[in-house]
Amino acid sequence: MVSTAETKDTADGRDEPRGAARHAVVIGGGLAGLLAAHVLAAHADEVTLVERDRFPGEPASRPGVPQDRHTHVMLGSGQRALESLLPGVVDDLIAHGSPRVAMPTEIVQWQAGHWYRRTDATSHILTGSRPLTDWVVRRRVLAGSRITVVEGAEVTGLLGDATRVRGVRLRERGRPTALRDVPADLVVDASGRSSRAPSWLTALGAEPPREERLETGLAYATRQFRTAAGQPSPGYRGVYIIPNPAQPYGCVILPLEDDRWSVILSGLRGYEPPTDAAEFIEYAARLPHPVAHEWLLEAEPVSPVHGYRATGNLRRRYDLPGRRPAGFLATGEALCAFNPVYGQGMSVAALCAVALREALTDARRTPTTRRVQQALLAATRQAWDISAGADKNVPGATGNALRPRPADRPADWYLKRVQERATGNPVVGDAFRAVLHLTAPATSLFAPRVLRAVLGPATPGPRTPQLLPEAG
């Protein structure tokens, strides 16, 4: 467990060990909070998980996860991380209906003016709904564990001072005066991108984290559909149309459990999609190819249209030196939140939990607050570099993370060539996909065979979508 010692020098983030922590509190019962609590339960005598909502007994949306009505994917990296934490959970998700979609074989994908060749699969994504994923993971984490769940309560502040956090103050929802203090040796914030921890730290006399922001103005709208009974298969299981600086419209069509499909339409600032049902389908006609619009015309809507605009990139630098207390960590989107168009959030939540476990079990180093927080930040770094790195080139992007670095120009030049060749050259496409899915480091794009293909002549993908996969 993170060292519980008083911090002699909080500017350096050094904690002196004084024995293992006994009680940990995790704020937030989403995926990041559940997995953090699961890891901590192996190290603490008691773990308390605090959740504002009351958990549904079945896969269902809840107010505390406003984005759970939208499309979610679990990348290969997230599946590996989940499986290492909860062996067998991927099979459990599939058994409860989460589709497993092969890429690029089963996806019709457009990017930068060309379609990807539908060659043999090199990766798979799980596309079940967010409520299903949360429900399966929640049942696994809480079954027979020593985790105490406090539902229908919200944290209103931290206990302690600028040197050490010593617990949280809770309030029952709907009862403003029903306050109680919960002492703890460690508090982990997994409350998402709307976390109020920076103001809580300020109230203790500590220093809030520096925040890095990058916003493109992307907005999206989601609706669920069913295909008509007896309708022949279109030959694919998903459509991706990826916006770029010259083409502001995007679309994702992916299967859900229970024979449903989730459809997202997105647009950059000034091109936002409507939430009106009739206008939703009309908007799809603006996409650079009619494949998605034609699919929608044949499908049956089974839900309202839900809009969402909290799509900026946000990173809170708790890892940097500063006057911050020991005994407090941030994880998941409370630490680093991404533009959802890249589909990284759930996978990074699982990767953060693995990083927490590894930091706590590292026999070479005492797991001080700052060391563990640095490990958590490192687990988010590649996803941040992908999301913020791409978004900084979007016209009209705003935020303090736009500042260029000397290395950006050659890196952007090389990445542009990667994208141009990924659609038609399977060597480049496979390497690029592995990086985007966080299963390979960005340096793998410079492996000799990839480098030769990137620096060689362009081999763009088809101009029209391949409605059937290529023969293997």
XYZ file of C-alpha atoms in Angstrom:
472
model
C 0.000 0.000 0.000
C 1.100 3.596 -0.522
C 3.273 4.746 2.351
C 1.287 6.415 5.140
C 4.110 8.411 6.634
C 3.957 12.135 7.270
C 5.582 13.921 4.339
C 8.764 15.746 5.316
C 9.104 17.504 1.967
C 5.906 17.619 -0.044
C 7.611 19.602 -2.793
C 9.655 16.491 -3.539
C 6.753 14.133 -2.933
C 8.791 11.964 -0.525
C 6.866 9.927 2.015
C 8.695 8.147 4.813
C 7.263 4.687 5.520
C 5.447 4.179 8.778
C 3.715 0.863 8.096
C 1.100 -0.325 5.650
C -2.100 1.665 5.236
C -5.161 -0.025 6.658
C -8.112 1.784 5.076
C -8.447 3.105 1.526
C -11.352 5.126 0.130
C -12.050 5.183 -3.620
C -14.263 7.995 -4.953
C -16.371 6.873 -7.915
C -17.881 3.508 -8.814
C -17.222 3.559 -12.546
C -14.742 1.307 -14.274
C -11.651 3.176 -13.017
C -12.917 3.196 -9.425
C -13.979 -0.453 -9.414
C -10.630 -1.633 -10.746
C -8.648 0.601 -8.371
C -10.679 -0.752 -5.434
C -10.021 -4.302 -6.632
C -6.270 -3.690 -6.634
C -6.287 -1.969 -3.248
C -8.289 -4.793 -1.668
C -5.170 -6.964 -1.966
C -3.159 -4.488 0.130
C -5.494 -2.763 2.594
C -7.444 -4.214 5.492
C -10.530 -2.326 4.296
C -11.550 -0.563 1.085
C -14.571 1.736 0.867
C -15.999 2.572 -2.555
C -18.142 5.724 -2.594
C -20.640 6.160 -5.442
C -23.122 9.003 -5.990
C -25.668 6.754 -7.732
C -27.257 3.521 -6.648
C -25.977 0.665 -8.766
C -28.628 -0.974 -10.957
C -29.026 -4.723 -10.575
C -28.774 -5.229 -14.326
C -26.946 -3.567 -17.225
C -28.618 -0.145 -17.275
C -27.616 3.487 -17.715
C -27.232 5.627 -14.614
C -27.040 9.418 -14.137
C -23.468 9.399 -12.817
C -22.147 8.144 -16.161
C -23.689 10.646 -18.612
C -21.719 9.254 -21.553
C -22.787 5.631 -21.047
C -25.540 5.898 -23.684
C -22.882 6.458 -26.328
C -20.663 4.013 -28.181
C -17.805 2.483 -26.183
C -15.106 0.047 -27.219
C -12.606 -2.004 -25.253
C -9.330 -2.016 -27.148
C -6.948 -4.956 -27.178
C -4.795 -3.256 -24.533
C -7.797 -2.851 -22.257
C -8.795 -6.476 -22.727
C -5.306 -7.634 -21.744
C -5.291 -5.370 -18.709
C -8.766 -6.480 -17.614
C -7.841 -10.124 -18.039
C -4.711 -9.724 -15.905
C -6.806 -8.149 -13.147
C -9.893 -10.374 -13.408
C -8.992 -13.615 -15.215
C -11.815 -14.831 -17.423
C -13.641 -11.488 -17.533
C -13.269 -11.090 -21.312
C -15.004 -14.428 -21.890
C -17.628 -13.309 -19.374
C -18.272 -10.127 -21.361
C -18.597 -12.082 -24.590
C -20.885 -14.651 -22.937
C -23.206 -11.808 -21.860
C -23.426 -10.571 -25.426
C -20.575 -8.118 -26.001
C -19.656 -8.453 -29.706
C -16.021 -9.121 -30.602
C -15.211 -7.333 -33.845
C -12.138 -8.130 -35.959
C -10.078 -5.281 -37.401
C -9.611 -4.493 -40.216
C -11.489 -7.546 -41.555
C -14.985 -6.689 -40.301
C -14.823 -2.886 -40.431
C -15.465 -0.544 -43.344
C -13.185 2.366 -42.424
C -12.537 5.688 -44.179
C -9.651 7.960 -43.317
C -7.927 10.794 -45.131
C -9.769 10.236 -48.392
C -9.346 6.472 -48.723
C -10.855 3.237 -47.375
C -8.839 0.673 -45.482
C -8.279 -2.630 -47.179
C -10.193 -5.351 -45.314
C -7.283 -7.712 -44.856
C -6.795 -10.448 -42.235
C -7.496 -9.404 -38.645
C -4.615 -8.268 -36.465
C -6.699 -6.979 -33.546
C -10.161 -7.253 -32.009
C -12.337 -4.810 -30.110
C -15.229 -5.493 -27.739
C -18.209 -3.298 -28.578
C -20.777 -4.123 -25.895
C -22.535 -1.206 -24.242
C -20.917 0.672 -21.392
C -23.670 -0.407 -18.947
C -22.974 -4.053 -19.826
C -19.219 -3.680 -19.343
C -19.646 -1.889 -16.012
C -22.168 -4.487 -14.788
C -19.971 -7.493 -15.647
C -16.870 -5.912 -14.080
C -18.819 -4.710 -11.021
C -20.177 -8.194 -10.334
C -16.684 -9.662 -10.568
C -15.029 -7.025 -8.387
C -17.647 -6.958 -5.628
C -18.440 -10.679 -5.440
C -17.111 -11.949 -2.119
C -14.641 -9.081 -1.744
C -13.727 -7.009 1.292
C -14.856 -3.853 -0.496
C -17.568 -1.868 1.307
C -19.809 0.048 -1.109
C -21.449 3.300 -0.001
C -24.119 4.151 -2.575
C -26.199 7.294 -2.891
C -23.512 9.436 -1.282
C -21.158 12.074 -2.579
C -17.820 13.327 -1.335
C -17.928 17.013 -0.407
C -14.301 17.419 0.597
C -11.108 15.880 1.903
C -10.031 15.546 5.512
C -6.499 16.387 6.572
C -4.167 19.232 5.733
C -1.633 20.313 3.134
C 0.777 17.558 4.139
C -1.542 14.548 4.345
C -5.060 13.522 3.355
C -6.738 11.633 6.187
C -10.123 10.750 4.755
C -13.222 12.193 3.109
C -16.405 13.960 4.125
C -19.600 12.373 2.774
C -23.097 13.679 2.267
C -26.116 11.539 1.532
C -27.670 12.642 -1.729
C -30.923 14.432 -1.126
C -30.022 15.177 2.510
C -27.761 18.284 2.516
C -27.213 18.215 6.271
C -26.504 14.470 6.526
C -22.705 14.732 6.684
C -20.238 12.238 8.072
C -16.477 11.877 8.079
C -14.772 8.697 6.893
C -11.140 8.454 8.056
C -8.731 6.826 5.603
C -5.030 6.297 5.103
C -5.364 6.629 1.327
C -7.936 8.365 -0.877
C -8.120 7.600 -4.605
C -10.097 9.946 -6.842
C -11.778 8.069 -9.711
C -14.683 10.486 -10.096
C -14.059 11.303 -13.761
C -13.280 14.409 -15.764
C -15.620 16.549 -13.623
C -13.580 15.777 -10.493
C -13.688 18.451 -7.782
C -10.447 17.282 -6.179
C -8.459 20.375 -7.259
C -10.769 22.620 -5.211
C -10.739 20.141 -2.317
C -6.947 20.279 -2.233
C -7.008 24.062 -2.331
C -9.361 24.029 0.671
C -6.721 22.061 2.612
C -4.106 24.703 1.831
C -2.423 22.467 -0.732
C -1.591 23.207 -4.355
C -3.996 22.007 -7.061
C -2.513 20.253 -10.088
C -1.580 22.116 -13.235
C -4.183 21.326 -15.881
C -3.399 20.780 -19.548
C -6.362 21.280 -21.895
C -6.972 20.903 -25.605
C -10.447 21.344 -27.104
C -11.534 20.871 -30.728
C -15.212 21.665 -30.282
C -16.165 18.157 -31.403
C -19.774 17.245 -30.601
C -21.541 13.985 -31.206
C -24.980 12.426 -31.107
C -25.825 8.750 -30.616
C -28.858 6.640 -31.390
C -29.439 2.903 -31.185
C -30.948 0.895 -34.044
C -31.984 -2.594 -35.061
C -31.749 -3.954 -38.560
C -34.978 -5.127 -40.132
C -35.870 -8.793 -39.750
C -34.777 -10.794 -42.762
C -32.503 -8.035 -44.046
C -29.382 -9.562 -45.604
C -26.037 -8.894 -43.932
C -24.253 -5.914 -45.475
C -20.986 -7.858 -45.363
C -19.430 -5.871 -42.504
C -19.934 -5.398 -38.744
C -18.979 -1.796 -38.414
C -18.408 1.524 -40.158
C -15.769 4.079 -39.169
C -15.579 7.444 -40.918
C -12.865 9.492 -39.273
C -12.956 13.301 -39.486
C -9.854 15.316 -40.294
C -8.974 19.015 -40.654
C -10.351 19.044 -44.228
C -13.454 16.900 -43.535
C -15.321 17.732 -40.300
C -17.908 14.915 -40.237
C -17.529 11.535 -38.546
C -19.526 8.379 -38.022
C -19.207 5.133 -36.093
C -21.603 2.204 -36.468
C -20.915 -0.796 -34.223
C -22.902 -3.771 -32.915
C -24.167 -3.979 -29.334
C -25.614 -6.849 -27.332
C -29.252 -7.910 -27.894
C -29.074 -7.431 -31.689
C -28.800 -3.672 -31.371
C -26.429 -1.264 -33.102
C -24.988 1.986 -31.797
C -24.574 4.851 -34.268
C -22.565 7.982 -33.507
C -22.564 11.000 -35.800
C -19.998 13.655 -34.976
C -18.915 17.059 -36.195
C -16.238 19.581 -35.352
C -17.015 23.089 -34.117
C -19.613 24.700 -36.381
C -20.721 21.323 -37.782
C -22.352 19.837 -34.672
C -24.851 17.002 -35.265
C -28.530 17.470 -34.334
C -30.404 15.664 -31.589
C -33.664 15.775 -33.531
C -34.615 12.287 -34.733
C -35.453 13.243 -38.316
C -32.468 15.536 -38.717
C -30.138 12.819 -37.351
C -30.491 10.702 -40.497
C -30.380 13.746 -42.778
C -27.095 14.780 -41.175
C -25.557 11.431 -42.148
C -25.987 12.420 -45.808
C -23.170 14.963 -45.279
C -20.599 12.207 -44.718
C -17.997 11.773 -47.491
C -19.611 8.509 -48.672
C -23.264 7.330 -48.559
C -22.528 3.900 -47.007
C -23.571 4.986 -43.488
C -26.551 7.045 -44.639
C -27.873 4.146 -46.716
C -27.481 1.796 -43.721
C -29.464 4.176 -41.517
C -32.293 4.441 -44.038
C -32.840 0.673 -43.753
C -32.496 0.411 -39.943
C -35.128 0.770 -37.219
C -34.427 3.288 -34.416
C -34.941 1.899 -30.904
C -33.808 4.813 -28.720
C -33.917 8.609 -28.588
C -30.976 10.637 -29.878
C -28.520 11.557 -27.121
C -26.060 14.424 -27.564
C -22.697 14.921 -25.876
C -20.154 17.742 -25.978
C -17.649 17.120 -23.154
C -15.005 15.956 -25.626
C -11.923 17.975 -24.731
C -8.589 16.505 -23.705
C -7.770 17.226 -20.057
C -4.725 16.134 -18.079
C -4.180 16.974 -14.401
C -0.492 16.907 -13.490
C -0.585 15.534 -9.958
C 2.752 13.885 -10.764
C 4.660 17.184 -10.871
C 6.391 18.684 -7.817
C 4.216 20.899 -5.693
C 2.723 21.444 -2.257
C 0.424 18.442 -2.336
C -0.488 16.039 0.432
C 0.591 12.442 0.775
C -2.172 9.854 0.804
C -4.062 11.150 -2.248
C -4.037 9.717 -5.795
C -6.030 10.344 -8.960
C -6.759 7.726 -11.603
C -8.834 7.237 -14.755
C -10.448 10.349 -16.210
C -9.996 12.236 -12.928
C -6.330 12.149 -13.938
C -6.459 12.178 -17.740
C -9.516 12.457 -20.010
C -9.431 12.158 -23.782
C -11.454 13.111 -26.812
C -13.863 10.124 -26.865
C -13.591 9.761 -30.642
C -10.404 7.724 -30.093
C -12.175 5.125 -27.928
C -9.439 4.979 -25.278
C -11.193 5.752 -21.987
C -12.198 2.296 -20.730
C -8.903 0.744 -21.800
C -6.868 3.433 -20.039
C -8.920 2.901 -16.863
C -7.837 -0.747 -16.907
C -4.224 0.166 -17.731
C -4.173 2.562 -14.760
C -5.314 -0.239 -12.450
C -2.497 -2.467 -13.707
C -0.026 0.385 -13.149
C -1.356 0.825 -9.596
C -0.930 -2.874 -8.893
C 2.616 -2.906 -10.266
C 3.627 0.191 -8.311
C 2.302 -1.270 -5.065
C 4.060 -4.610 -5.580
C 7.415 -3.234 -6.796
C 9.889 -4.658 -4.298
C 12.631 -2.291 -5.489
C 10.978 0.959 -4.387
C 8.822 2.218 -1.545
C 5.452 3.124 -3.109
C 5.335 6.777 -2.106
C 2.400 8.899 -3.177
C 4.368 10.695 -5.854
C 5.941 7.525 -7.271
C 2.578 5.823 -7.574
C 1.029 8.930 -9.118
C 3.850 9.070 -11.661
C 3.176 5.434 -12.550
C -0.506 6.207 -13.071
C 0.325 9.181 -15.288
C 2.719 7.021 -17.312
C -0.124 4.559 -17.987
C -2.071 7.362 -19.698
C 0.801 8.919 -21.657
C 0.516 7.116 -24.995
C -3.241 7.641 -25.168
C -2.723 11.344 -24.386
C -0.036 11.677 -27.050
C -2.374 10.128 -29.634
C -5.478 12.123 -28.733
C -3.927 15.505 -27.982
C -1.298 15.025 -30.700
C -3.951 14.579 -33.391
C -6.334 17.202 -32.025
C -3.751 19.984 -31.959
C -3.810 19.981 -35.776
C -7.596 20.517 -35.972
C -8.453 24.036 -37.188
C -9.842 26.122 -34.353
C -8.424 23.915 -31.591
C -7.937 25.797 -28.323
C -6.164 25.212 -25.020
C -2.835 25.494 -23.279
C -1.675 22.095 -24.605
C -1.360 23.552 -28.112
C 2.153 24.823 -27.483
C 4.388 23.378 -30.210
C 7.640 21.583 -29.418
C 10.710 21.426 -31.688
C 10.141 17.697 -32.250
C 6.541 18.188 -33.406
C 7.267 19.185 -37.000
C 9.233 16.076 -38.103
C 6.944 13.836 -36.022
C 3.854 15.334 -37.691
C 5.447 14.892 -41.129
C 6.168 11.224 -40.447
C 2.748 10.554 -38.935
C 1.056 12.125 -41.967
C 2.902 9.640 -44.178
C 1.875 6.801 -41.844
C -1.796 7.772 -42.188
C -1.538 8.110 -45.964
C -0.099 4.598 -46.269
C -2.010 2.819 -43.510
C -5.174 2.434 -45.603
C -3.535 0.540 -48.453
C -0.386 -1.019 -46.985
C -1.148 -3.752 -44.405
C 2.337 -3.494 -42.872
C 1.806 0.170 -42.030
C -1.871 -0.332 -41.223
C -1.192 -3.129 -38.742
C 1.550 -1.149 -36.997
C -0.559 2.010 -36.872
C -3.550 0.102 -35.466
C -1.423 -1.512 -32.750
C -0.248 1.916 -31.611
C -3.776 3.369 -31.667
C -5.045 0.364 -29.684
C -2.209 0.878 -27.148
C -0.873 -2.660 -27.665
C 2.450 -1.422 -29.090
C 4.560 1.658 -28.318
C 4.746 4.542 -30.772
C 8.373 3.594 -31.453
C 7.097 0.482 -33.270
C 6.160 2.785 -36.154
C 9.910 3.086 -36.764
C 10.594 -0.652 -36.990
C 12.661 -1.317 -40.152
C 9.904 -2.871 -42.280
C 7.417 -0.168 -41.254
C 9.974 2.591 -41.816
C 10.707 1.330 -45.335
C 7.017 1.272 -46.186
C 6.400 4.734 -44.732
C 9.332 6.345 -46.544
C 8.594 4.501 -49.796
C 5.958 5.297 -52.430
C 2.414 5.770 -51.210
C 0.016 2.866 -51.652
C -3.354 4.415 -50.793
C -6.363 2.253 -50.040
C -9.451 1.905 -52.234
C -11.491 4.943 -53.265
C -14.724 3.068 -52.534
C -15.504 0.833 -49.537
C -14.821 -2.868 -49.763
C -18.168 -4.354 -48.790
C -16.606 -7.805 -48.420
C -13.277 -8.742 -46.810
C -10.332 -9.681 -48.970
C -9.624 -13.369 -49.421
C -6.916 -14.475 -46.982
